[in-house]
Coordinates of C-alpha atoms and ligand atoms in Angstrom, one line a residue:
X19 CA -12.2 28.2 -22.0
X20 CA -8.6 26.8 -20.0
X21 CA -9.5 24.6 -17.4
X22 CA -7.5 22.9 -15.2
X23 CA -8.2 20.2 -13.3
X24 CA -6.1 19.2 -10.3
X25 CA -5.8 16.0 -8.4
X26 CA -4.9 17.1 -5.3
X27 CA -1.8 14.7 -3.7
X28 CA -3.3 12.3 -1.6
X29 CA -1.9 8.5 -1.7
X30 CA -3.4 6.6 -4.4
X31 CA -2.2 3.9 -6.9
X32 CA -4.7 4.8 -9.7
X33 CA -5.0 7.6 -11.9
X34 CA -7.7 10.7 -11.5
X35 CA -10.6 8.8 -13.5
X36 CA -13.4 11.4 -12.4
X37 CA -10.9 14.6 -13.9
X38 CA -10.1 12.8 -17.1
X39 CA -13.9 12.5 -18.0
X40 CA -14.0 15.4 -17.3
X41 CA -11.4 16.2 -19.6
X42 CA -12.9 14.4 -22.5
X43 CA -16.3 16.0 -21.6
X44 CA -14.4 19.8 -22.2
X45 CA -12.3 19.2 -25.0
X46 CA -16.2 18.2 -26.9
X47 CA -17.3 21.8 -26.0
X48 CA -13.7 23.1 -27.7
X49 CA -11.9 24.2 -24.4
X50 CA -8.7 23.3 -23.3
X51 CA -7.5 20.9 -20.2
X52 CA -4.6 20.7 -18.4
X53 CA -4.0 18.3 -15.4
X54 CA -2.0 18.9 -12.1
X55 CA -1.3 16.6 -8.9
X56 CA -0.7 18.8 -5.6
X57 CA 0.6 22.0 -5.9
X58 CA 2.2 23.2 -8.6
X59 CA 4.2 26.7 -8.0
X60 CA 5.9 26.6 -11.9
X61 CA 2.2 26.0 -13.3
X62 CA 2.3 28.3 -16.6
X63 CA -1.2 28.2 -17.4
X64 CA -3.6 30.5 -16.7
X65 CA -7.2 28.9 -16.1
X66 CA -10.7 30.3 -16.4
X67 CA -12.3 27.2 -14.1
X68 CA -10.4 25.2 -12.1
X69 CA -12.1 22.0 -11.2
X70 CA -11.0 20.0 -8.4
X71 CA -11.8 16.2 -7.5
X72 CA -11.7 14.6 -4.3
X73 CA -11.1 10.6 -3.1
X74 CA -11.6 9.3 0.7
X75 CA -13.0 11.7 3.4
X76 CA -10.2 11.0 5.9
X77 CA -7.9 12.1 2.8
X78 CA -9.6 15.8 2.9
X79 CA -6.5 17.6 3.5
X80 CA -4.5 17.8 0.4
X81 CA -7.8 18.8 -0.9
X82 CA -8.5 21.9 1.1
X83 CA -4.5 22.4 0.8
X84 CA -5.5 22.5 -3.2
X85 CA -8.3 24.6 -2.8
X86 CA -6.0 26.9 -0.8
X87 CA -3.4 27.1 -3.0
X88 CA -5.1 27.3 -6.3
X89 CA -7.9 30.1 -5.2
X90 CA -4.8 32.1 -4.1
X91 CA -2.8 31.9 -7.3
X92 CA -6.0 32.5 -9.6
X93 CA -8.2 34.3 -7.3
X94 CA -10.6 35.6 -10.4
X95 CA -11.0 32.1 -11.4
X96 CA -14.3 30.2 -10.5
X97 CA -13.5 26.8 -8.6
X98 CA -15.5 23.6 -8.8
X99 CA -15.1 20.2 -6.4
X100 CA -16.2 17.0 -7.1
X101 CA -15.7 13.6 -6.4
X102 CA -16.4 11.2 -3.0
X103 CA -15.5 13.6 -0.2
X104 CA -17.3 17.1 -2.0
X105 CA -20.4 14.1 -2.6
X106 CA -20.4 13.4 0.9
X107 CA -19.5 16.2 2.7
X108 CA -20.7 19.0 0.8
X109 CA -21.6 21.2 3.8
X110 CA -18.0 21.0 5.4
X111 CA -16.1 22.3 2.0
X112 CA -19.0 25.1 2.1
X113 CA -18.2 26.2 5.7
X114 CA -14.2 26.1 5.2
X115 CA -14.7 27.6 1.2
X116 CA -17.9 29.4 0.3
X117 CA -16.7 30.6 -2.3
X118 CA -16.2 27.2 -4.4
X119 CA -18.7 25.5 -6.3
X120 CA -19.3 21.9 -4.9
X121 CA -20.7 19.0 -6.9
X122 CA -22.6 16.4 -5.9
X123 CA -23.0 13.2 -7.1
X124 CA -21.4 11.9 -10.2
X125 CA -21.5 14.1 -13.5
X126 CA -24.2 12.6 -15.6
X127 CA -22.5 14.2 -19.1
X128 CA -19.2 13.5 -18.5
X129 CA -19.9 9.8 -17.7
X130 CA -20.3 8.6 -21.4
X131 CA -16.9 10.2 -22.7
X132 CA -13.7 8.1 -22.9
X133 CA -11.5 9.2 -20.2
X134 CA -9.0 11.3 -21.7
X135 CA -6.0 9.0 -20.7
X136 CA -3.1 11.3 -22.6
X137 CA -3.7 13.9 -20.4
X138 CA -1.6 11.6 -17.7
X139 CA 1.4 13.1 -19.9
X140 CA 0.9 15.6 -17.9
X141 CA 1.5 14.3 -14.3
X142 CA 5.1 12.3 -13.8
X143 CA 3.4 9.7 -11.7
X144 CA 0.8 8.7 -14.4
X145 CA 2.7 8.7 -17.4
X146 CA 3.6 4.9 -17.4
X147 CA 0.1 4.1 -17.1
X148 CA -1.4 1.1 -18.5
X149 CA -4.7 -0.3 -17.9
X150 CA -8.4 1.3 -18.9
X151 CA -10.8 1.7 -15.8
X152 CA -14.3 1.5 -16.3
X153 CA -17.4 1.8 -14.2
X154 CA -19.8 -0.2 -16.6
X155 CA -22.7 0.1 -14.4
X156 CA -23.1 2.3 -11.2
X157 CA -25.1 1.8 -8.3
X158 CA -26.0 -1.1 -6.3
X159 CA -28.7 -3.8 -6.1
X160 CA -27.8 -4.0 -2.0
X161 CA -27.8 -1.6 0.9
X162 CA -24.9 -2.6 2.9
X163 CA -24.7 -0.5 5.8
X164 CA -21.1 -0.3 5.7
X165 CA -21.1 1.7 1.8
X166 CA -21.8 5.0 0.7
X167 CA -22.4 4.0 -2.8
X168 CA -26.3 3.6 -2.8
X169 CA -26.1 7.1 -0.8
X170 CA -24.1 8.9 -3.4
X171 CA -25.0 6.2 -6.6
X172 CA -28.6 4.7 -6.2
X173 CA -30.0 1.9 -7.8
X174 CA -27.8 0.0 -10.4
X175 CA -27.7 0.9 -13.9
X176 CA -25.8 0.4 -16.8
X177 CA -23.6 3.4 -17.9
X178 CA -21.3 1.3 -20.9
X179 CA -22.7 -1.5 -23.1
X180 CA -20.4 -1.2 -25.9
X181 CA -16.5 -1.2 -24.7
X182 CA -15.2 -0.6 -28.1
X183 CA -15.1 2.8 -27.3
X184 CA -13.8 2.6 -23.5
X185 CA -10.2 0.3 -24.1
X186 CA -7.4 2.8 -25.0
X187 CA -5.4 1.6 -27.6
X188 CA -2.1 0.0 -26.0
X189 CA -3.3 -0.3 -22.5
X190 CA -2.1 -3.7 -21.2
X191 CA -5.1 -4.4 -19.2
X192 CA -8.7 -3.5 -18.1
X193 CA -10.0 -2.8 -14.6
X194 CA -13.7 -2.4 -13.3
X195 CA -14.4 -0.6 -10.9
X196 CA -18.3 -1.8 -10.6
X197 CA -19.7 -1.8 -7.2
X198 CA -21.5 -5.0 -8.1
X199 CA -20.8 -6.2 -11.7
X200 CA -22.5 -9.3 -11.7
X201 CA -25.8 -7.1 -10.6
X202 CA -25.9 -4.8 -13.6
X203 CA -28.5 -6.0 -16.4
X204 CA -25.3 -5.9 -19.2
X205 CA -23.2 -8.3 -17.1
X206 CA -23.3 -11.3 -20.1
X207 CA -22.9 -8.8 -22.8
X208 CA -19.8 -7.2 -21.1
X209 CA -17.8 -10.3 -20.2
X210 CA -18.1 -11.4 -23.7
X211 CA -16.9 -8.2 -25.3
X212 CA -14.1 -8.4 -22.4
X213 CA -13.2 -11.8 -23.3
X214 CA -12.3 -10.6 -27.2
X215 CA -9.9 -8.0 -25.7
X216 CA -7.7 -10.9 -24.8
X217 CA -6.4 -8.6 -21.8
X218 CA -6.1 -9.3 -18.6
X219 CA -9.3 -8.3 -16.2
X220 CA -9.5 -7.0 -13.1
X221 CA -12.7 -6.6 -11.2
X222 CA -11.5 -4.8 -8.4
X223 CA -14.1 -4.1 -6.5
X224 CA -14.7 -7.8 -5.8
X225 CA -17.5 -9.9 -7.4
X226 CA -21.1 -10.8 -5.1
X227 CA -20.4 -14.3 -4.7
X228 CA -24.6 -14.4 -4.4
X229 CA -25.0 -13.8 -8.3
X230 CA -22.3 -16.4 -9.6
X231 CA -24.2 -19.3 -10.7
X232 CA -22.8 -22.2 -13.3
X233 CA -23.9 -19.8 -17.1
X234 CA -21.4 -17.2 -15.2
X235 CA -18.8 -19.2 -13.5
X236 CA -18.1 -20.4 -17.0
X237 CA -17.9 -17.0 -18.9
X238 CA -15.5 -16.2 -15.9
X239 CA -13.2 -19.4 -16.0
X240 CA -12.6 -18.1 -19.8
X241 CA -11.4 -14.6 -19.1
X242 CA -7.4 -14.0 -18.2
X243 CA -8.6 -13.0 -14.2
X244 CA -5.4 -13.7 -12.1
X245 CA -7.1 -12.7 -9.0
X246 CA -10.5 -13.2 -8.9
X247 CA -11.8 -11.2 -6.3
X248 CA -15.2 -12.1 -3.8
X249 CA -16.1 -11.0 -0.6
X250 CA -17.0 -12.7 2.6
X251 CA -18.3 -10.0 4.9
X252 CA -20.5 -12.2 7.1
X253 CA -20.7 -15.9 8.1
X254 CA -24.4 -15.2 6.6
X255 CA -22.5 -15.4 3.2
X256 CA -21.0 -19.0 4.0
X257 CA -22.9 -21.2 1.9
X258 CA -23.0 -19.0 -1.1
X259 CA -19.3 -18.3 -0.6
X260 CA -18.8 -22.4 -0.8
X261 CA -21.4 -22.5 -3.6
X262 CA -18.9 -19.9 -6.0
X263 CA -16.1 -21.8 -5.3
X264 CA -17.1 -24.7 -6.2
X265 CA -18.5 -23.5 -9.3
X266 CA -15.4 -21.4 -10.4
X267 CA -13.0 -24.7 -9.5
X268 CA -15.6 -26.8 -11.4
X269 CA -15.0 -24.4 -14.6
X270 CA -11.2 -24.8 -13.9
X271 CA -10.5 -21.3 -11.8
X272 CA -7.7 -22.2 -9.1
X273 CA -8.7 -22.0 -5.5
X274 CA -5.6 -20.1 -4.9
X275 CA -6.2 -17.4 -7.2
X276 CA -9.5 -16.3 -5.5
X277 CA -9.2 -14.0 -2.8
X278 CA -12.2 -13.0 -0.7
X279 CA -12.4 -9.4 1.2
X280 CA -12.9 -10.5 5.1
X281 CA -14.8 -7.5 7.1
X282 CA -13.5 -6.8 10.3
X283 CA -14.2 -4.0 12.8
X284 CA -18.0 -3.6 11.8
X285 CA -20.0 -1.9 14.0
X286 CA -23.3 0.0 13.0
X287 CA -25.1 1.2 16.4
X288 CA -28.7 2.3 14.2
X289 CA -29.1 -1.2 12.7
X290 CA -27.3 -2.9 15.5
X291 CA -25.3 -5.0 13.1
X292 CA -21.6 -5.8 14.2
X293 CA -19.1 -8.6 13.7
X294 CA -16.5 -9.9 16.6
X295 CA -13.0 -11.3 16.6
X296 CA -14.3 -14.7 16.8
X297 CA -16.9 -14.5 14.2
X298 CA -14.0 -12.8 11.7
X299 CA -11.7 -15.8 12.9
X300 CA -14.8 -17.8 11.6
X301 CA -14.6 -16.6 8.1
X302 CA -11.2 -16.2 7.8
X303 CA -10.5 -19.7 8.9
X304 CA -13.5 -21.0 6.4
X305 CA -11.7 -19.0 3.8
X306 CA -8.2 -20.9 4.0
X307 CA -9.3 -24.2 4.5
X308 CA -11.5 -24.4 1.7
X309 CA -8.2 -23.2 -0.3
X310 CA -9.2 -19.5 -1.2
X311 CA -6.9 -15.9 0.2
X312 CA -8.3 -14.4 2.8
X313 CA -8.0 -10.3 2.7
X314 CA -8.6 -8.5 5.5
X315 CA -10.8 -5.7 5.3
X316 CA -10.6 -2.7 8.0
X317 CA -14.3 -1.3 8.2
X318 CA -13.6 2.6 7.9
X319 CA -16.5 4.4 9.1
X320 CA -18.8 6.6 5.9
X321 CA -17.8 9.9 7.5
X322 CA -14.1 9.1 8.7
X323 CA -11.9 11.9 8.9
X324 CA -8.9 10.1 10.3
X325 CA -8.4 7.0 8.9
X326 CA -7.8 3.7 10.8
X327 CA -9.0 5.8 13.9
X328 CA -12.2 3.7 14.7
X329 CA -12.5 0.5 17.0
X330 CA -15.8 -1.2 17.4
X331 CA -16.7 -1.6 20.8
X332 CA -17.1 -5.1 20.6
X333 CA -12.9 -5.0 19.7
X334 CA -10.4 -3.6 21.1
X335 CA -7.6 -1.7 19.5
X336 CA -5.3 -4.1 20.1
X337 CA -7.2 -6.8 19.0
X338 CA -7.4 -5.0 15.4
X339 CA -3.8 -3.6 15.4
X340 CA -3.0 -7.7 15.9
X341 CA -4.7 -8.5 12.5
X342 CA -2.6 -5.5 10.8
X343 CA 1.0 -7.5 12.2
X344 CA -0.2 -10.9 11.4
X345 CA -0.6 -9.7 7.8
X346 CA 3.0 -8.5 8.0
X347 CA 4.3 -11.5 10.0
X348 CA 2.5 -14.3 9.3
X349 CA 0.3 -13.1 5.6
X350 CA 1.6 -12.1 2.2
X351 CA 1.3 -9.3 0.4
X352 CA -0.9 -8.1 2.9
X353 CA -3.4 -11.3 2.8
X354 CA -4.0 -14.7 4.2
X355 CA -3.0 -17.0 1.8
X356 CA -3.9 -20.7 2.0
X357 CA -0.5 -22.6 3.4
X358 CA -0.1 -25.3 5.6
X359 CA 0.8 -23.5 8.7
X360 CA -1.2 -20.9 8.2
X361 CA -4.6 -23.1 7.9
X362 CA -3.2 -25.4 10.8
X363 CA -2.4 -22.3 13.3
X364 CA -6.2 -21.2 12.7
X365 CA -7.8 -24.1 12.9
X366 CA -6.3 -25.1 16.0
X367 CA -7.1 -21.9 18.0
X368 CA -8.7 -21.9 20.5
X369 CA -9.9 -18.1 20.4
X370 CA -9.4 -15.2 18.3
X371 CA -6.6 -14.2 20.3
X372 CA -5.0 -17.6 20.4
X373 CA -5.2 -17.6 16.6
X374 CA -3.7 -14.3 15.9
X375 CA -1.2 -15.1 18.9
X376 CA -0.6 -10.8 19.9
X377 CA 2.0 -11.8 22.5
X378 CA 3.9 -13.5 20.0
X379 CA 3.8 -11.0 16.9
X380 CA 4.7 -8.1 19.5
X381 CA 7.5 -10.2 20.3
X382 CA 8.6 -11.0 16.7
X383 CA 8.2 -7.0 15.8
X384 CA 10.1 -6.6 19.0
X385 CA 12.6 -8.2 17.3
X386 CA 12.6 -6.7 13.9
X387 CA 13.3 -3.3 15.9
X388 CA 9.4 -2.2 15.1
X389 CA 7.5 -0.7 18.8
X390 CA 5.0 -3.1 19.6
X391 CA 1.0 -1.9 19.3
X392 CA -0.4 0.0 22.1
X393 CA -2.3 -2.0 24.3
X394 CA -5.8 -0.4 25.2
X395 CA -8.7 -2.0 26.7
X396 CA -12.4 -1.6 24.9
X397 CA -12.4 1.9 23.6
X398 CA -15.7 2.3 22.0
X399 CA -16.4 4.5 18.8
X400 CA -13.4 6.6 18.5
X401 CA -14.3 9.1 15.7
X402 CA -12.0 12.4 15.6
Ligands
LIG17 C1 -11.7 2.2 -6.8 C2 -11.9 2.3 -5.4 C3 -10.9 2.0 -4.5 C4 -9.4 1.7 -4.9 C5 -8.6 3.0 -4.8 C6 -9.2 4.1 -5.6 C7 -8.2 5.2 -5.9 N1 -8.6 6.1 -6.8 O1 -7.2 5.3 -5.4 C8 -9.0 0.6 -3.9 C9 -9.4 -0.7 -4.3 C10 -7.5 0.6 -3.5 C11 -9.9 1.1 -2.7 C12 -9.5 0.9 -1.4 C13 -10.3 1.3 -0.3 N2 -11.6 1.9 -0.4 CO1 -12.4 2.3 -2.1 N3 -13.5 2.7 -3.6 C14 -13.2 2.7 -4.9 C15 -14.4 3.2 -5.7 C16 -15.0 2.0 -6.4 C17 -14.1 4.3 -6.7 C18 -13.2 5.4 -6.1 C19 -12.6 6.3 -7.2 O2 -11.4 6.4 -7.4 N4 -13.4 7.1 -8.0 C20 -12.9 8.0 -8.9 C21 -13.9 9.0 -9.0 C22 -13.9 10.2 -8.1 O3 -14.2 9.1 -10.4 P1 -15.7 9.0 -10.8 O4 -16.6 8.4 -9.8 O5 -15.7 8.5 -12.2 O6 -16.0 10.6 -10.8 C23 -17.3 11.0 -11.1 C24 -17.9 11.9 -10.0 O7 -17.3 11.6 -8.7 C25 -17.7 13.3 -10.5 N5 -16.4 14.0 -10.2 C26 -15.3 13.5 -9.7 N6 -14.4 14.5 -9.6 C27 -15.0 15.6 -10.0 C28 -14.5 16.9 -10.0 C29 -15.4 17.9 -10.4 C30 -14.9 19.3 -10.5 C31 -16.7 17.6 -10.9 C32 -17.7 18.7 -11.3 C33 -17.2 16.3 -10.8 C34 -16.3 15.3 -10.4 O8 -17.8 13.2 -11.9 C35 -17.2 11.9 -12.3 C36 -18.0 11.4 -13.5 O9 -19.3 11.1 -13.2 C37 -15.3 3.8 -4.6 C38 -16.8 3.5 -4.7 C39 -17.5 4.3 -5.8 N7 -18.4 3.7 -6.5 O10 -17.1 5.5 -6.0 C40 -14.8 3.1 -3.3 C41 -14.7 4.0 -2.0 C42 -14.1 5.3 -2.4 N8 -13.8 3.2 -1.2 C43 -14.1 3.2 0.1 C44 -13.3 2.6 1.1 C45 -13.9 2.6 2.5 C46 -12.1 2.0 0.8 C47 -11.1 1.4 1.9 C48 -10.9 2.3 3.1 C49 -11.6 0.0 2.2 C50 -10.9 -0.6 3.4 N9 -11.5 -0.7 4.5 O11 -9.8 -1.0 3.2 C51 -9.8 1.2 1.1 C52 -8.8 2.4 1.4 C53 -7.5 2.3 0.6 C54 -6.6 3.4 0.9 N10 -5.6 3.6 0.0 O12 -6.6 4.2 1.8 C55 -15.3 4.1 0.3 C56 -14.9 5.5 0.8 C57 -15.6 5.9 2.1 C58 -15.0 7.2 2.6 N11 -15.4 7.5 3.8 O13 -14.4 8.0 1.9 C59 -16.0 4.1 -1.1 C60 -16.9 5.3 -1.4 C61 -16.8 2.8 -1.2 C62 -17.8 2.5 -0.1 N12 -17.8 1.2 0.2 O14 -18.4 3.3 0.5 N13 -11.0 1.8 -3.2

């Protein structure tokens, strides 16, 4: 069989991981794969299946455009969607498209294959690309209300023991995309075999500062990790958040290399769980004065279809555009990095809004030439 799989064009900085398993998984059965981002009008291939993936729900578009484009140019040939947006919104594609095939949930045989990292050849974007992604283990031990993962993933288990197999030759460095790494039953095995790669690590998805205790600060300290990623979603997390750090530091990991995901703009109305500016001032303040990044973290509803379109309505849309400038004005590279002024201004507000000062980084953007935010008073859940 020819099968193409497309990644249709959204924005995205990493490569289709989900369509090059699948790539693998076909080329064991004998057919043949070819990969295309966004439309392709010269495509001179003529497919049997196409099989489309799918990223962020608010990035739906370029996938019905796909969809579109492709079931008009091979309208004999079946179509299949996968990924995050067909897993969570299954229904939606059905009622637009009833005539594709939608998959839920991850693909259980496709999973254990290599990803098939020279079919990036294909696609101009990818073809410099340079680091192996894994998911070593899937799922979750928690049940934060803010992730879909235990919805479309479940419990935690281990999908990769061995990494032999999963580090392409020549890639530079190797980047997990584990929902909670420490969690999964494998974690010491892993970090050992990741330590003999000698490459540099990524764990992207940010480690659960609950699980790091002294046995694996240590493995940590000894793996090339330039950022080592945490998260700080809740003052709830404080002491374990000062309980990691003090560990990593103890095992020689520099304060300023660990950045810690801040939430911000929480709101969940069923479990009545919600954070405020002044409680996010709280842990982004804790965060720089103990000598760690703070990185803000936009809470995007599960079933957004617009991004950045929701306010909680115990902020106001103001009050989170005012975080987006201060990482402009006053952050770097989009975070809150521990510097003198920086730790000073926050720790001598008075108030969230006295912190983030929104009359004065209107005025600096006012400035730069850049319109000032729209000021709005308490706008509730805005989902559209
Ligand atoms: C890596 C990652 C990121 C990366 C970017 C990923 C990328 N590709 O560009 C980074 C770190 C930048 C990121 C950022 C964010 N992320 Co994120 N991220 C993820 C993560 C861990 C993986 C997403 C991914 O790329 N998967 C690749 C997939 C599709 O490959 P795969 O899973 O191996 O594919 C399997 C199946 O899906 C299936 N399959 C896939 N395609 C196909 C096709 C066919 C035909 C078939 C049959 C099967 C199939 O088979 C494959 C093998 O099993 C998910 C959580 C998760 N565990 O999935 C969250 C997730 C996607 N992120 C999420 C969120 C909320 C965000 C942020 C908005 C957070 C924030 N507030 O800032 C930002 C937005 C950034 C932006 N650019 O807009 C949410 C999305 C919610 C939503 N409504 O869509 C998720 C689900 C996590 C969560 N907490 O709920 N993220």
């Amino acid at each position: 069989m020819d099968i193409l799989l497309v990644e249709p064009s959204y924005y995205t900085r990493y490569p289709p991981l989900g369509l090059m398993k699948l790539a693998s998984y076909h080329r064991s059965y004998g057919d043949n794969v070819k990969l295309v981002r966004g439309i392709n009008r010269e495509l001179d291939y003529d497919p049997d299946h196409i099989k489309i993936t799918s990223l962020f729900t608010y990035a739906w578009k370029p996938v019905h455009e796909a969809i579109e484009f492709y079931h008009k140019s091979f309208p004999d040939s079946e179509i299949t969607i996968g990924g995050i947006y067909a897993s969570m919104m299954p229904d939606r594609i059905k009622s637009y498209y009833p005539f594709v095939d939608v998959h839920v949930g991850l693909h259980e045989e496709a999973e254990r294959y290599m990803p098939a990292y020279d079919i990036l050849e294909d696609v101009d974007k990818w073809r410099d690309w340079d680091g192996s992604i894994l998911f070593t283990s899937r799922g979750c031990i928690r049940n934060c209300p803010y992730c879909i993962v235990p919805k479309i993933e479940g419990k935690i288990r281990s999908v990769i023991t061995d990494l032999t197999d999963f580090i392409y030759p020549g890639h530079k460095r190797v980047i997990l995309w584990d929902n909670n790494f420490l969690a999964s039953p494998y974690w010491k095995i892993i970090l050992e075999s990741l330590h003999e790669t000698g490459l540099k690590i990524d764990f992207n998805q940010g480690l659960d500062v609950r699980l790091i205790d002294e046995e694996k600060a240590n493995i940590l300290a000894d793996l090339k990790i330039p950022i080592i990623r945490m998260a700080y979603d809740h003052a709830g997390e404080k002491n374990a958040v000062y309980n990691a750090v003090t560990l990593l530091e103890d095992c020689g990991m520099r304060k300023r290399n660990m950045l810690f995901y801040t939430l911000f703009n929480f709101y969940d109305s069923n479990h009545s769980y919600f954070d405020t500016p002044e409680t996010f001032l709280n842990i982004v303040k804790d965060t720089v004065e103990i000598g760690c990044v703070s990185y803000p973290m936009r809470y995007e509803p599960l079933d957004s279809l617009k991004k950045n379109r929701f306010i909680s309505p115990y902020w106001t849309r103001e009050q989170v555009e005012a975080i987006a400038d201060a990482r402009r004005v006053i952050g770097y590279g989009g975070a809150f990095p521990p510097y003198d002024g920086l730790i000073g201004k926050f720790k001598d507000a008075k108030s969230f809004d006295d912190a983030f000062k929104l009359r004065s980084i209107k005025l600096d953007r006012e400035r730069d030439g850049q319109p000032a935010p729209s000021s709005e008073s308490k706008s509730g859940i805005c989902q559209s």
